[in-house]
Amino acid sequence: MPAIKFRGVDFIQFDSLLSDEERMVRDTSRQFIEDNLVPIIEECNRAGRFPKELVKPMADLGFFGASLKGYGCAGMSNVEYGLVMQELERGDSGVRSFVSVQSALVMYPIYTFGSEEQKQQWLPAMQKGEKLGCFGLTEPGFGSNPGGMLTRARKVGNEYVLNGEKMWITSGTIADIAVVWAKVENEDDRVRGFLVETDRPGFRADDVHGKWSLRASVTSGLSLQDVHVPEKNLLPGSGGLKSPLMCLNQARYGIAWGGVGAAMSCYDCALQYSLLRKQFRDQPIASHQLVQEKLAWMISEITKGQLLVLQVGRLKDADKVEHQHISMAKKNNVWMALECARLARDILGANGIADDYPIMRHMMNLESVKTYEGTHDIHTLIIGSSVTGIDAF
Ligand SMILES: Cc1cc2nc3c(=O)[nH]c(=O)nc-3n(C[C@H](O)[C@H](O)[C@H](O)COP(=O)(O)OP(=O)(O)OC[C@H]3O[C@@H](n4cnc5c(N)ncnc54)[C@H](O)[C@@H]3O)c2cc1C
C-alpha cells in the first residue's frame, strides 16, 4: 500500500468562507506540519517523546500566544489562531496540547491578569519558545470540580507560601514557569493565580508514565511544599474561580478547531485507503455501500463541525462569544473526531491498528481530549444550564 499523503478536506467550499489571510495562515501551518511533524510523530508516539526540537520553529511561525497583541506576539485573529490549532492537531493532539498550554493557559493569564512587569518578563521569552510554561489547576481529588481544590497560599510578610499537589499537568517537567491556582488563606480562601518558577525550593514535578494517550506530550504531577514566592508573583488581576475558567475557555476554543483537524486526518486517510484496498471481485472497498455510509457520515459531521467552530470564531473575533458556545463546539467536535477515528480505523481493517497510519494514535489521543478542559459530560451540563437556567452539576 503506497504512503497516504493528506490532501485537505473541503466538501462545501468552506475555504470560500475564509479570508486570504486566514487561508494563508492555514496553508503555512499545514505545510509546516507536513514537513516537520508528520515525518517524526509516529517515532515520538512510540517512544513517548515530546518533539522539543519543534519548539523554536513553531515559535518562529508565531504559534505561541498567537492571538495576543504586543510583546512579540503574532496578533492573529481568533479564526486564524483556530486554523493553526486545526493543523497542529491534524498532526498530533499532544503537540497541539503543548501549544495550547503555552498560549492559552500560561501566556493568556499573564497577559490578562498579570502586572506590566510580569508581562515584560515572561511574554516575549515565551513567544520565542525560550521559556516554557504549565498550568496547574487539577488536583488528585478535584478534576471536574476545581472549586474543591486543597492547594493553599498563605501571605507571610512580603511573600506567599504555597502548599499542595497538582495532577495531570501538561508540560510540568519541561516548564520554567507554572501558573498555579491556589486558595489564599488570608483572603477567605479566594482562588488566585501565582507564577511559580519551577526551580524554587519545595517545587517538584514528576512525569506520569504508562500513558496510552498523548504520548508525544509531557504530563506530570506537581508537588508544592512550603514554596516561597515574592508577592510580586501573584497575578494581580486574578480573583475567584472565574479566572482559571477564563483561561480554560481560551484553550477549549482551540480544541474545538483541533477536533476538526484530527477528524480530517482520519477521514482523508480512510478515504484514500478505501479507494486503494480491494476485496471481493477485485473491487475497491470504497465501492461497498457500508463503507460509503461510514465515509458519508464522517464528511457530513466534519463539515458541520467546521461551520460550528467557524461561527464561534467569528463571534469571538466580534467579542460576542459566550462560554456555552465554546462548550458546544468543544463537546461536539471532539466527540465527532473520536467517532471519525473509530470509523476510519474500521475501514482500514487490521492495518488500522498499526502506526503506519495515524488513525489509532488520533483515537487514543482523543480519549484524553474528550476528558480534559471540561469533560464531554460537563460541557453537556454547561449547555443544559445555559438553555434552562438551572445548574445540574
Ligand atoms: C493528558 C491530560 C493532560 C491534562 N493536562 C492538564 C493541565 O495541563 N492542567 C490541568 O490543570 N489539568 C490537566 N488535565 C486534567 C483534566 O482537566 C481533568 O482530567 C478533567 O478536568 C477531568 O477531571 P478528572 O480526571 O478528575 O475526572 P472526574 O472529575 O473525576 O470525572 C470522572 C467522570 O465523572 C463525570 N462527572 C464528574 N462530575 C459530574 C457531574 N456533576 N455530573 C455528571 N458527570 C460528572 C465526568 O464527566 C467523567 O466522566 C489533563 C488531563 C489529561 C488526561
Short mmCIF file of C-alpha atoms and ligand atoms in Angstrom, two decimals, residues 101 105 135-140 142-145 167-170 211 213-214 219 368 371-378 381 392-393, ligand 1:
data_model
loop_
_atom_site.label_atom_id
_atom_site.label_comp_id
_atom_site.label_asym_id
_atom_site.label_seq_id
_atom_site.Cartn_x
_atom_site.Cartn_y
_atom_site.Cartn_z
CA VAL A 101 -0.97 25.24 27.25
CA LEU A 105 -3.16 28.59 29.74
CA PHE A 135 -0.94 25.37 34.15
CA GLY A 136 -1.75 23.75 37.48
CA LEU A 137 -5.45 23.62 38.29
CA THR A 138 -6.41 19.91 38.52
CA GLU A 139 -5.58 18.04 41.74
CA PRO A 140 -5.60 14.33 42.52
CA PHE A 142 -10.50 17.53 42.14
CA GLY A 143 -10.87 17.47 38.34
CA SER A 144 -14.34 18.41 37.12
CA ASN A 145 -14.92 20.35 40.33
CA MET A 167 -2.06 16.30 38.90
CA TRP A 168 -2.24 15.63 35.14
CA ILE A 169 -0.32 18.79 34.31
CA THR A 170 0.75 19.12 30.68
CA LYS A 211 0.01 6.69 29.24
CA SER A 213 -2.75 8.66 25.05
CA LEU A 214 -0.98 11.94 24.23
CA THR A 219 2.10 15.00 31.51
CA SER A 368 -7.77 12.44 26.64
CA THR A 371 -11.80 14.32 29.14
CA TYR A 372 -9.58 17.36 29.63
CA GLU A 373 -10.60 21.01 29.54
CA GLY A 374 -14.02 20.02 30.86
CA THR A 375 -15.23 16.51 30.14
CA HIS A 376 -17.76 15.82 27.40
CA ASP A 377 -20.47 15.44 30.05
CA ILE A 378 -19.53 18.60 31.94
CA LEU A 381 -24.27 20.30 31.72
CA ALA A 392 -27.34 20.33 37.16
CA PHE A 393 -23.72 19.72 38.21
C1 LIG B 1 -3.39 14.07 29.22
C2 LIG B 1 -4.02 15.06 30.16
C3 LIG B 1 -3.49 16.33 30.28
C4 LIG B 1 -4.05 17.24 31.18
N1 LIG B 1 -3.47 18.49 31.33
C5 LIG B 1 -3.92 19.32 32.33
C6 LIG B 1 -3.23 20.55 32.60
O1 LIG B 1 -2.29 20.94 31.90
N2 LIG B 1 -3.63 21.30 33.66
C7 LIG B 1 -4.68 20.93 34.48
O2 LIG B 1 -4.99 21.65 35.42
N3 LIG B 1 -5.35 19.76 34.23
C8 LIG B 1 -5.00 18.94 33.19
N4 LIG B 1 -5.65 17.76 32.95
C9 LIG B 1 -6.72 17.33 33.85
C10 LIG B 1 -8.11 17.40 33.23
O3 LIG B 1 -8.53 18.71 33.05
C11 LIG B 1 -9.04 16.57 34.14
O4 LIG B 1 -8.69 15.20 33.95
C12 LIG B 1 -10.50 16.81 33.83
O5 LIG B 1 -10.91 18.06 34.31
C13 LIG B 1 -11.41 15.72 34.44
O6 LIG B 1 -11.14 15.55 35.80
P1 LIG B 1 -10.91 14.07 36.40
O7 LIG B 1 -9.95 13.35 35.52
O8 LIG B 1 -10.57 14.26 37.82
O9 LIG B 1 -12.31 13.36 36.23
P2 LIG B 1 -13.56 13.45 37.24
O10 LIG B 1 -13.88 14.88 37.52
O11 LIG B 1 -13.34 12.54 38.37
O12 LIG B 1 -14.71 12.88 36.30
C14 LIG B 1 -14.84 11.47 36.05
C15 LIG B 1 -16.16 11.25 35.32
O13 LIG B 1 -17.25 11.71 36.12
C16 LIG B 1 -18.03 12.63 35.37
N5 LIG B 1 -18.59 13.65 36.26
C17 LIG B 1 -17.94 14.37 37.21
N6 LIG B 1 -18.80 15.22 37.81
C18 LIG B 1 -20.01 15.05 37.21
C19 LIG B 1 -21.30 15.65 37.36
N7 LIG B 1 -21.54 16.63 38.23
N8 LIG B 1 -22.31 15.19 36.58
C20 LIG B 1 -22.10 14.22 35.66
N9 LIG B 1 -20.91 13.63 35.46
C21 LIG B 1 -19.86 14.04 36.22
C22 LIG B 1 -17.09 13.22 34.35
O14 LIG B 1 -17.80 13.75 33.22
C23 LIG B 1 -16.25 12.00 34.00
O15 LIG B 1 -16.92 11.22 33.04
C24 LIG B 1 -5.15 16.86 31.99
C25 LIG B 1 -5.71 15.57 31.83
C26 LIG B 1 -5.16 14.68 30.93
C27 LIG B 1 -5.77 13.31 30.79
#
